[in-house]
């Protein structure tokens, strides 16, 4: 024990060797000059420089005093020697030589030795000037032996400093373990964010590649359109020019005939009388004959470009669908997130030491508990359908292969893994679940912020997703005596009578009230037979065919009603709840 203590006194805490060019920090701990400089060079704390032994921070960099601490041994009178330790009970500092009795004799076993201390006042009770030996658990302060007998802490619960130190270490160990778990959780979230970053980059590259391909195809198609239009114009040019050429030939023939008669008449008038008389009759008849010929009617020499206009109109309509698909592709990439992740675990839910006593770490715990958590969530993934959408809406459906591909894609039911409700459209009397899959009606209005997308007159809500092509299907679980399930255009009014799903031209719905089931559109309705409670309803939309059908789902699928129309814009799943009814989105196909 003696040798160990002496070694600690004379050795640097960093290199564990005898001091070389020792320096002392303001905290009175000594190190080799090179050792402390190396430590500070390799790891500089953001808040400043710290002592490698007691971890006390200094900002700015402290001045290094040459030599070891100036505390001297109280027993070395004639030639003061540097103190190795200070005894708190004796309140005396000892050099290595005079420290030996404290290290070897049992009588000094209860004496507490610390690094040399120049001033013991900060270790004494300010009221009784005695060494602080106990810890008051009521006031959470260190006290002397007199404080609990005659001082302010009388009748308080006292524990030894060693006991309190052990408790603090256990609590600190528990908190460090909690921080380690939190760090692991954040590490996982960081990996998730890195994965999301890679996925986003992949999605962007896919989107850019898809758009480049489509616009390249568009450029090629524009070139083909140009050739087709110029070809039609050339054909019309040839038709009109052919008329001109035919008419010109006819005129030339008539003028040549007239010239011939004129020449014959001139020759006849220049001949002798007998010859003129004998041939004049025949020539006169020819002159009269050519004069009686009906004048050639000039044809209408105009270009008929109606077929060109019709072609351009057809191509324009197809291009509109194509650009709508491209726009939808970009919009869906913009609003979607590729993966759904959980945020870091709430530190308040982490396992903690069973200790009801107050702790200096409570402040730290509160800070951790109230920290803002990172969360990356997504409502749905649309990657599998993006390419299909653009291909299906491509304007070049004249290609048989493209038509077959489009038909096969239309027959594919997979599009959205699930649908979600749009909180921005929810009426104030509706409450949405956290997963945005359920909606319930309550008479008490919710304090939702106002926005032009929110239904104000009726308790209605739309889905966040919409459809403008293809076949789609989703199931809805119902509960209550008043609900509506259907589809609506995004442009449906949000207030007034026209906002009612039953009374507008912009919606088609199934309406249930108490025990009556009806199909509504534009104020017209059809009562539907209902054998059992419609606790589950399936909606099937075929956008291209212009139909939306409703089915009752039990052990079998019972057809209820089908609307037929021609859709002209994006349609959204739409819902209405009244009288404390509830609806929940189930599977979507």
Coordinates of C-alpha atoms in Angstrom, one line a residue, residues 24-571:
X24 CA 0.4 22.0 -12.7
X25 CA -3.2 22.9 -13.8
X26 CA -5.4 25.3 -11.9
X27 CA -7.1 22.2 -10.4
X28 CA -3.7 21.4 -8.7
X29 CA -3.3 18.2 -10.7
X30 CA 0.2 17.7 -12.3
X31 CA 1.3 16.1 -15.6
X32 CA 4.3 15.9 -17.8
X33 CA 4.3 19.0 -20.1
X34 CA 4.4 16.8 -23.2
X35 CA 1.7 14.5 -21.9
X36 CA -0.9 17.2 -21.3
X37 CA -0.1 19.0 -24.6
X38 CA -0.6 15.7 -26.4
X39 CA -3.9 15.1 -24.7
X40 CA -5.2 18.5 -25.5
X41 CA -4.0 18.2 -29.1
X42 CA -5.7 14.9 -29.7
X43 CA -9.0 15.6 -28.0
X44 CA -10.1 19.2 -27.5
X45 CA -13.4 19.5 -25.8
X46 CA -16.0 21.8 -27.5
X47 CA -16.5 23.7 -24.3
X48 CA -12.7 24.1 -23.7
X49 CA -9.8 22.2 -22.2
X50 CA -10.3 19.6 -19.5
X51 CA -8.1 18.0 -16.9
X52 CA -7.5 14.3 -17.7
X53 CA -7.7 13.4 -14.0
X54 CA -10.7 15.3 -12.5
X55 CA -12.2 16.3 -15.9
X56 CA -12.6 19.9 -14.8
X57 CA -13.1 22.2 -17.8
X58 CA -11.1 25.3 -18.6
X59 CA -12.0 27.9 -21.2
X60 CA -9.8 29.5 -22.5
X61 CA -6.7 27.3 -22.3
X62 CA -5.2 27.7 -18.8
X63 CA -1.7 28.8 -18.0
X64 CA 0.5 25.9 -17.1
X65 CA 2.6 26.4 -14.0
X66 CA 6.0 24.8 -14.0
X67 CA 6.6 22.1 -11.3
X68 CA 4.3 20.1 -9.2
X69 CA 1.7 21.6 -6.7
X70 CA 3.1 24.1 -4.2
X71 CA 1.4 22.4 -1.2
X72 CA 4.2 21.5 1.2
X73 CA 4.4 19.0 3.9
X74 CA 3.4 20.4 7.3
X75 CA 6.0 18.2 9.1
X76 CA 9.0 19.3 7.1
X77 CA 10.1 22.4 9.0
X78 CA 13.7 23.1 8.0
X79 CA 13.5 21.9 4.4
X80 CA 9.9 22.0 3.1
X81 CA 9.1 19.1 0.8
X82 CA 6.2 18.8 -1.6
X83 CA 3.1 17.3 -0.1
X84 CA 2.0 13.9 -1.5
X85 CA -1.4 13.7 0.2
X86 CA -3.6 15.7 2.5
X87 CA -5.4 13.9 5.4
X88 CA -8.9 15.4 5.8
X89 CA -9.3 14.1 9.4
X90 CA -5.9 15.4 10.5
X91 CA -6.3 18.5 8.3
X92 CA -2.6 18.1 7.5
X93 CA -0.6 17.6 4.4
X94 CA 2.2 15.0 4.3
X95 CA 5.2 14.4 2.0
X96 CA 6.0 10.9 0.9
X97 CA 8.2 10.3 3.9
X98 CA 5.8 11.5 6.6
X99 CA 2.8 9.9 4.9
X100 CA 4.2 6.4 5.7
X101 CA 2.4 6.1 9.1
X102 CA -0.9 6.8 7.5
X103 CA -0.3 4.0 5.0
X104 CA 1.1 1.4 7.3
X105 CA -0.6 1.8 10.7
X106 CA -4.1 0.5 11.3
X107 CA -4.9 3.4 13.6
X108 CA -5.0 5.6 10.5
X109 CA -7.3 3.3 8.4
X110 CA -10.3 5.6 8.9
X111 CA -8.4 8.7 7.8
X112 CA -9.3 10.0 4.4
X113 CA -6.3 10.8 2.1
X114 CA -6.8 13.1 -0.9
X115 CA -4.5 14.9 -3.3
X116 CA -2.7 17.8 -1.8
X117 CA -5.1 20.6 -0.9
X118 CA -4.0 24.1 -0.3
X119 CA -7.3 25.3 1.3
X120 CA -9.5 23.0 3.3
X121 CA -12.2 25.6 3.9
X122 CA -14.3 24.4 0.9
X123 CA -14.4 21.0 2.6
X124 CA -15.6 22.4 5.9
X125 CA -19.0 23.2 7.2
X126 CA -19.5 27.0 7.0
X127 CA -21.6 26.9 10.3
X128 CA -19.3 24.7 12.5
X129 CA -16.0 24.8 10.6
X130 CA -15.8 21.0 10.7
X131 CA -14.9 18.6 7.9
X132 CA -17.9 17.6 5.8
X133 CA -18.4 13.9 6.7
X134 CA -22.1 13.2 6.1
X135 CA -24.8 13.7 3.4
X136 CA -28.3 15.1 4.3
X137 CA -30.8 13.2 2.2
X138 CA -33.6 15.7 3.0
X139 CA -31.7 18.8 1.8
X140 CA -29.3 16.9 -0.5
X141 CA -26.2 18.7 0.9
X142 CA -23.0 17.6 2.6
X143 CA -22.9 18.4 6.3
X144 CA -20.6 17.9 9.3
X145 CA -21.2 15.8 12.4
X146 CA -22.6 18.8 14.3
X147 CA -25.2 19.8 11.7
X148 CA -27.4 16.8 12.5
X149 CA -27.2 17.4 16.2
X150 CA -27.4 21.1 16.8
X151 CA -27.5 22.6 13.4
X152 CA -30.1 23.3 10.7
X153 CA -30.2 19.7 9.7
X154 CA -31.3 18.4 13.1
X155 CA -33.6 15.4 12.9
X156 CA -32.8 15.0 9.2
X157 CA -31.8 11.7 7.7
X158 CA -28.0 11.4 7.4
X159 CA -25.9 8.9 5.5
X160 CA -22.2 8.6 5.1
X161 CA -20.4 10.1 2.2
X162 CA -19.2 6.6 1.1
X163 CA -22.8 5.4 1.1
X164 CA -24.0 8.4 -0.8
X165 CA -21.1 8.1 -3.2
X166 CA -22.1 4.5 -3.9
X167 CA -25.7 5.5 -4.5
X168 CA -24.6 8.3 -6.8
X169 CA -22.3 5.9 -8.7
X170 CA -25.1 3.4 -9.1
X171 CA -27.5 6.1 -10.3
X172 CA -24.9 7.6 -12.6
X173 CA -24.2 4.1 -14.0
X174 CA -27.9 3.6 -14.6
X175 CA -28.2 7.0 -16.3
X176 CA -25.2 6.3 -18.4
X177 CA -26.7 2.9 -19.5
X178 CA -29.9 4.8 -20.4
X179 CA -27.9 7.2 -22.4
X180 CA -26.1 4.3 -24.1
X181 CA -29.5 2.8 -25.0
X182 CA -30.6 6.2 -26.3
X183 CA -27.4 6.5 -28.3
X184 CA -27.9 3.1 -29.8
X185 CA -31.5 4.1 -30.7
X186 CA -30.2 7.3 -32.3
X187 CA -27.6 5.3 -34.1
X188 CA -30.3 3.1 -35.6
X189 CA -32.2 6.2 -36.6
X190 CA -29.1 7.6 -38.2
X191 CA -28.7 4.4 -40.2
X192 CA -32.4 4.7 -41.1
X193 CA -31.9 8.3 -42.3
X194 CA -28.9 7.2 -44.3
X195 CA -30.9 4.5 -45.8
X196 CA -33.7 6.9 -46.5
X197 CA -31.2 9.3 -48.1
X198 CA -30.0 6.5 -50.4
X199 CA -33.6 5.5 -51.2
X200 CA -34.5 9.1 -52.0
X201 CA -31.5 9.4 -54.3
X202 CA -32.6 6.2 -56.0
X203 CA -36.1 7.4 -56.4
X204 CA -34.9 10.7 -57.8
X205 CA -32.7 8.9 -60.3
X206 CA -35.5 6.6 -61.3
X207 CA -37.9 9.6 -61.7
X208 CA -35.3 11.5 -63.8
X209 CA -34.6 8.4 -65.9
X210 CA -38.3 7.8 -66.4
X211 CA -39.0 11.4 -67.3
X212 CA -36.0 11.6 -69.6
X213 CA -37.3 8.4 -71.3
X214 CA -40.8 9.7 -71.6
X215 CA -39.7 13.1 -72.9
X216 CA -37.4 11.4 -75.3
X217 CA -40.4 9.4 -76.5
X218 CA -42.4 12.6 -76.6
X219 CA -39.8 14.2 -78.8
X220 CA -39.8 11.2 -81.2
X221 CA -43.6 11.3 -81.3
X222 CA -43.5 15.0 -82.0
X223 CA -41.2 14.3 -84.9
X224 CA -43.6 11.6 -86.2
X225 CA -46.5 14.0 -85.7
X226 CA -44.7 16.6 -87.7
X227 CA -44.1 14.1 -90.5
X228 CA -47.8 13.0 -90.5
X229 CA -49.0 16.6 -90.6
X230 CA -46.6 17.6 -93.4
X231 CA -47.6 14.4 -95.3
X232 CA -51.3 15.4 -95.0
X233 CA -50.6 18.9 -96.1
X234 CA -48.5 17.6 -99.1
X235 CA -51.4 15.3 -100.1
X236 CA -53.8 18.2 -99.9
X237 CA -51.4 20.3 -101.9
X238 CA -51.2 17.6 -104.6
X239 CA -55.0 17.4 -104.8
X240 CA -55.4 21.2 -105.3
X241 CA -52.5 21.4 -107.7
X242 CA -54.0 18.5 -109.7
X243 CA -57.2 20.4 -110.1
X244 CA -55.3 23.4 -111.2
X245 CA -53.3 21.4 -113.7
X246 CA -56.4 19.6 -115.1
X247 CA -58.2 22.9 -115.5
X248 CA -55.2 24.5 -117.1
X249 CA -54.9 21.7 -119.6
X250 CA -58.6 22.1 -120.6
X251 CA -58.2 25.8 -121.1
X252 CA -55.1 25.3 -123.2
X253 CA -57.0 22.8 -125.4
X254 CA -59.9 25.3 -125.9
X255 CA -57.5 28.1 -126.7
X256 CA -55.6 26.0 -129.2
X257 CA -58.8 25.1 -131.0
X258 CA -59.8 28.8 -131.1
X259 CA -56.4 29.7 -132.5
X260 CA -56.8 27.0 -135.2
X261 CA -60.2 28.3 -136.2
X262 CA -58.9 31.9 -136.3
X263 CA -56.1 30.8 -138.6
X264 CA -58.5 29.0 -140.9
X265 CA -60.9 32.0 -141.0
X266 CA -58.0 34.3 -141.9
X267 CA -56.9 32.0 -144.7
X268 CA -60.4 31.7 -146.0
X269 CA -60.9 35.4 -146.1
X270 CA -57.7 35.8 -148.1
X271 CA -58.6 33.2 -150.8
X272 CA -60.7 33.6 -154.0
X273 CA -64.4 34.2 -153.8
X274 CA -65.5 30.7 -154.9
X275 CA -63.2 29.0 -152.4
X276 CA -64.4 31.3 -149.6
X277 CA -68.1 30.7 -150.4
X278 CA -67.7 27.0 -150.7
X279 CA -65.9 26.6 -147.2
X280 CA -67.4 29.4 -145.2
X281 CA -70.5 27.5 -144.3
X282 CA -68.5 24.7 -142.6
X283 CA -66.2 27.1 -140.8
X284 CA -69.1 29.2 -139.6
X285 CA -70.7 26.2 -138.1
X286 CA -67.5 25.4 -136.2
X287 CA -67.2 29.0 -134.9
X288 CA -70.8 28.9 -133.7
X289 CA -70.2 25.4 -132.2
X290 CA -67.2 26.5 -130.1
X291 CA -69.0 29.6 -129.0
X292 CA -71.9 27.5 -127.8
X293 CA -69.5 25.4 -125.7
X294 CA -70.2 25.9 -121.9
X295 CA -67.5 27.9 -120.3
X296 CA -65.2 25.9 -118.1
X297 CA -66.1 26.5 -114.4
X298 CA -63.1 27.3 -112.3
X299 CA -63.0 24.9 -109.3
X300 CA -62.7 26.2 -105.7
X301 CA -59.0 26.3 -105.4
X302 CA -58.6 26.2 -101.5
X303 CA -56.8 24.0 -99.2
X304 CA -59.0 21.7 -97.2
X305 CA -57.1 21.2 -93.9
X306 CA -59.9 19.8 -91.8
X307 CA -58.2 16.4 -91.8
X308 CA -55.0 18.0 -90.5
X309 CA -57.0 19.8 -87.8
X310 CA -58.7 16.6 -86.8
X311 CA -55.3 14.8 -86.6
X312 CA -53.9 17.6 -84.4
X313 CA -56.9 17.5 -82.2
X314 CA -56.6 13.8 -81.6
X315 CA -52.9 14.0 -80.9
X316 CA -53.5 17.0 -78.6
X317 CA -56.0 15.1 -76.5
X318 CA -53.7 12.1 -76.2
X319 CA -50.8 14.4 -75.3
X320 CA -52.9 15.9 -72.5
X321 CA -53.3 12.5 -70.9
X322 CA -49.6 11.9 -71.3
X323 CA -48.7 15.2 -69.6
X324 CA -51.3 14.6 -66.8
X325 CA -49.5 11.2 -66.2
X326 CA -46.2 13.0 -66.1
X327 CA -47.5 15.6 -63.7
X328 CA -49.0 12.9 -61.5
X329 CA -45.8 11.0 -61.5
X330 CA -43.9 14.1 -60.2
X331 CA -46.6 15.0 -57.7
X332 CA -46.6 11.5 -56.2
X333 CA -42.8 11.4 -56.0
X334 CA -42.9 14.8 -54.3
X335 CA -45.4 13.8 -51.5
X336 CA -44.3 10.2 -50.9
X337 CA -41.6 8.7 -48.6
X338 CA -40.3 5.4 -49.5
X339 CA -40.2 3.8 -46.0
X340 CA -42.0 4.1 -42.7
X341 CA -39.9 4.3 -39.7
X342 CA -40.2 4.9 -36.0
X343 CA -38.5 7.8 -34.2
X344 CA -36.0 7.4 -31.4
X345 CA -37.3 5.8 -28.3
X346 CA -38.6 8.3 -25.7
X347 CA -35.9 8.4 -23.0
X348 CA -38.7 8.6 -20.4
X349 CA -39.7 5.1 -21.3
X350 CA -36.3 3.6 -20.9
X351 CA -35.7 1.3 -17.8
X352 CA -34.4 3.3 -14.8
X353 CA -33.0 2.6 -11.4
X354 CA -35.7 2.2 -8.7
X355 CA -34.8 5.2 -6.7
X356 CA -37.5 7.6 -5.5
X357 CA -35.0 10.0 -3.9
X358 CA -34.3 13.3 -5.6
X359 CA -31.1 13.4 -7.6
X360 CA -28.8 16.0 -9.2
X361 CA -29.4 14.1 -12.5
X362 CA -33.1 15.0 -12.5
X363 CA -32.4 18.1 -14.5
X364 CA -30.5 16.1 -17.0
X365 CA -33.3 13.5 -17.1
X366 CA -35.9 16.3 -17.8
X367 CA -33.8 17.7 -20.6
X368 CA -33.5 14.3 -22.2
X369 CA -37.2 13.5 -21.7
X370 CA -38.2 16.8 -23.4
X371 CA -35.9 16.6 -26.3
X372 CA -37.5 16.6 -29.7
X373 CA -37.5 13.3 -31.4
X374 CA -36.7 12.6 -35.0
X375 CA -39.3 10.7 -36.9
X376 CA -39.5 9.7 -40.5
X377 CA -42.8 8.3 -41.5
X378 CA -44.7 7.7 -44.7
X379 CA -48.3 7.3 -45.5
X380 CA -48.0 5.1 -48.5
X381 CA -45.5 3.8 -51.1
X382 CA -46.3 4.3 -54.7
X383 CA -43.2 3.1 -56.4
X384 CA -44.7 -0.1 -58.0
X385 CA -47.4 1.9 -59.8
X386 CA -45.4 4.9 -61.2
X387 CA -44.2 3.3 -64.4
X388 CA -47.5 1.7 -65.1
X389 CA -49.3 5.0 -64.8
X390 CA -47.2 6.8 -67.3
X391 CA -47.3 3.9 -69.8
X392 CA -51.0 3.6 -69.5
X393 CA -51.5 7.3 -70.1
X394 CA -49.2 7.4 -73.0
X395 CA -50.8 9.0 -76.0
X396 CA -49.5 6.5 -78.5
X397 CA -52.2 3.9 -77.9
X398 CA -52.3 3.1 -81.6
X399 CA -49.4 0.7 -81.1
X400 CA -50.9 -2.8 -80.6
X401 CA -48.2 -3.7 -78.2
X402 CA -48.8 -0.6 -76.1
X403 CA -52.5 -1.4 -76.1
X404 CA -52.0 -4.9 -74.8
X405 CA -49.6 -3.6 -72.2
X406 CA -52.1 -1.0 -71.1
X407 CA -54.9 -3.5 -70.9
X408 CA -52.8 -5.9 -68.8
X409 CA -51.8 -3.0 -66.5
X410 CA -55.4 -1.9 -66.1
X411 CA -56.4 -5.4 -65.0
X412 CA -53.7 -5.3 -62.3
X413 CA -55.4 -4.3 -59.0
X414 CA -52.3 -3.4 -57.0
X415 CA -51.7 0.3 -56.6
X416 CA -51.7 1.7 -53.1
X417 CA -50.7 -0.5 -50.2
X418 CA -53.2 1.5 -48.2
X419 CA -55.3 4.7 -48.3
X420 CA -55.1 7.4 -45.7
X421 CA -57.5 10.2 -44.7
X422 CA -56.5 13.8 -45.4
X423 CA -56.6 15.9 -42.2
X424 CA -56.7 19.1 -44.2
X425 CA -60.2 18.2 -45.5
X426 CA -61.7 16.8 -42.3
X427 CA -64.8 18.7 -40.9
X428 CA -64.5 20.1 -37.4
X429 CA -66.8 17.4 -36.0
X430 CA -64.6 14.5 -37.2
X431 CA -61.7 13.0 -35.3
X432 CA -59.1 11.1 -37.2
X433 CA -57.0 8.3 -35.8
X434 CA -53.2 8.6 -35.5
X435 CA -52.7 6.3 -38.5
X436 CA -55.2 8.3 -40.5
X437 CA -57.2 5.2 -41.3
X438 CA -60.2 5.8 -39.1
X439 CA -62.7 8.6 -38.7
X440 CA -65.4 9.1 -36.0
X441 CA -68.1 11.8 -35.5
X442 CA -68.4 13.8 -32.3
X443 CA -70.8 16.6 -31.6
X444 CA -68.1 18.7 -30.0
X445 CA -66.3 20.7 -32.7
X446 CA -62.5 20.3 -32.8
X447 CA -60.2 23.3 -33.0
X448 CA -58.9 22.6 -36.4
X449 CA -57.2 25.4 -38.3
X450 CA -59.2 27.0 -41.1
X451 CA -58.2 26.3 -44.7
X452 CA -60.0 26.3 -48.0
X453 CA -59.7 22.5 -48.4
X454 CA -61.7 21.7 -45.2
X455 CA -65.4 20.7 -45.4
X456 CA -67.4 23.3 -43.3
X457 CA -71.0 22.5 -43.9
X458 CA -71.1 18.7 -43.5
X459 CA -69.1 16.1 -41.5
X460 CA -67.1 14.9 -44.5
X461 CA -63.5 14.0 -45.3
X462 CA -61.5 12.9 -48.4
X463 CA -58.5 10.6 -48.7
X464 CA -55.1 12.0 -49.4
X465 CA -54.7 9.8 -52.5
X466 CA -56.6 10.2 -55.7
X467 CA -57.1 8.2 -59.0
X468 CA -57.3 9.3 -62.6
X469 CA -56.7 6.0 -64.3
X470 CA -57.1 2.3 -63.8
X471 CA -59.0 -0.1 -61.6
X472 CA -59.0 0.3 -57.8
X473 CA -60.8 -1.3 -54.9
X474 CA -60.9 -0.7 -51.1
X475 CA -62.9 -2.0 -48.1
X476 CA -64.5 0.1 -45.4
X477 CA -65.6 -1.1 -42.0
X478 CA -68.7 0.8 -40.7
X479 CA -70.2 1.4 -37.3
X480 CA -73.2 3.6 -36.4
X481 CA -76.5 4.8 -37.8
X482 CA -75.5 7.5 -40.3
X483 CA -72.6 7.3 -42.8
X484 CA -71.7 7.8 -46.4
X485 CA -69.1 6.1 -48.5
X486 CA -68.2 7.1 -52.1
X487 CA -65.9 9.1 -54.4
X488 CA -65.7 12.8 -55.2
X489 CA -63.8 15.2 -57.4
X490 CA -61.2 17.2 -55.6
X491 CA -63.0 20.3 -56.8
X492 CA -66.2 19.5 -54.8
X493 CA -67.4 22.6 -52.9
X494 CA -66.5 22.6 -49.2
X495 CA -69.4 24.6 -48.0
X496 CA -73.1 25.0 -48.8
X497 CA -75.6 22.5 -50.2
X498 CA -73.4 21.5 -53.2
X499 CA -70.8 20.2 -50.7
X500 CA -73.2 17.4 -49.7
X501 CA -72.0 14.1 -51.3
X502 CA -75.6 13.2 -52.0
X503 CA -76.6 16.5 -53.7
X504 CA -73.7 17.4 -56.0
X505 CA -72.7 16.4 -59.5
X506 CA -69.2 16.0 -58.3
X507 CA -69.8 12.9 -56.1
X508 CA -71.2 9.4 -56.1
X509 CA -72.0 7.7 -52.7
X510 CA -73.7 5.1 -50.7
X511 CA -75.8 6.6 -47.9
X512 CA -76.9 4.7 -44.8
X513 CA -79.4 6.2 -42.3
X514 CA -80.7 4.0 -39.4
X515 CA -81.7 0.9 -41.5
X516 CA -82.1 2.5 -44.9
X517 CA -79.5 2.1 -47.6
X518 CA -79.5 4.3 -50.7
X519 CA -77.3 5.2 -53.7
X520 CA -77.0 9.0 -54.3
X521 CA -75.8 11.2 -57.1
X522 CA -76.9 14.8 -57.9
X523 CA -80.0 14.7 -55.5
X524 CA -81.2 11.5 -57.2
X525 CA -81.3 8.3 -55.2
X526 CA -82.2 4.6 -55.4
X527 CA -83.2 2.6 -52.4
X528 CA -81.2 -0.6 -52.0
X529 CA -82.2 -3.8 -50.4
X530 CA -80.2 -4.7 -47.3
X531 CA -80.4 -8.2 -45.9
X532 CA -77.9 -7.8 -43.1
X533 CA -76.2 -4.9 -41.4
X534 CA -73.7 -3.3 -43.9
X535 CA -70.8 -3.5 -41.5
X536 CA -68.3 -3.8 -44.3
X537 CA -68.5 -2.2 -47.7
X538 CA -66.3 -2.6 -50.8
X539 CA -65.9 0.1 -53.3
X540 CA -64.6 -0.8 -56.8
X541 CA -63.6 2.0 -59.2
X542 CA -62.9 1.5 -62.9
X543 CA -61.9 4.9 -64.0
X544 CA -61.4 4.2 -67.7
X545 CA -64.7 2.4 -67.9
X546 CA -66.4 5.2 -66.0
X547 CA -68.0 2.9 -63.3
X548 CA -68.0 2.9 -59.5
X549 CA -69.6 -0.1 -57.8
X550 CA -70.5 -0.9 -54.2
X551 CA -70.6 -4.3 -52.6
X552 CA -71.7 -5.6 -49.2
X553 CA -69.0 -7.9 -47.8
X554 CA -70.0 -10.8 -45.6
X555 CA -69.2 -14.4 -46.2
X556 CA -70.0 -13.6 -49.8
X557 CA -69.8 -10.5 -52.0
X558 CA -73.2 -9.0 -52.7
X559 CA -73.5 -6.3 -55.4
X560 CA -75.4 -3.2 -54.2
X561 CA -75.2 -0.6 -56.9
X562 CA -73.1 0.6 -59.8
X563 CA -72.9 4.2 -61.1
X564 CA -71.9 4.8 -64.8
X565 CA -70.4 8.0 -66.0
X566 CA -67.4 9.5 -67.7
X567 CA -64.8 10.8 -65.3
X568 CA -63.1 14.0 -66.3
X569 CA -60.7 14.6 -63.4
X570 CA -59.0 13.2 -60.4
X571 CA -61.4 11.4 -58.0

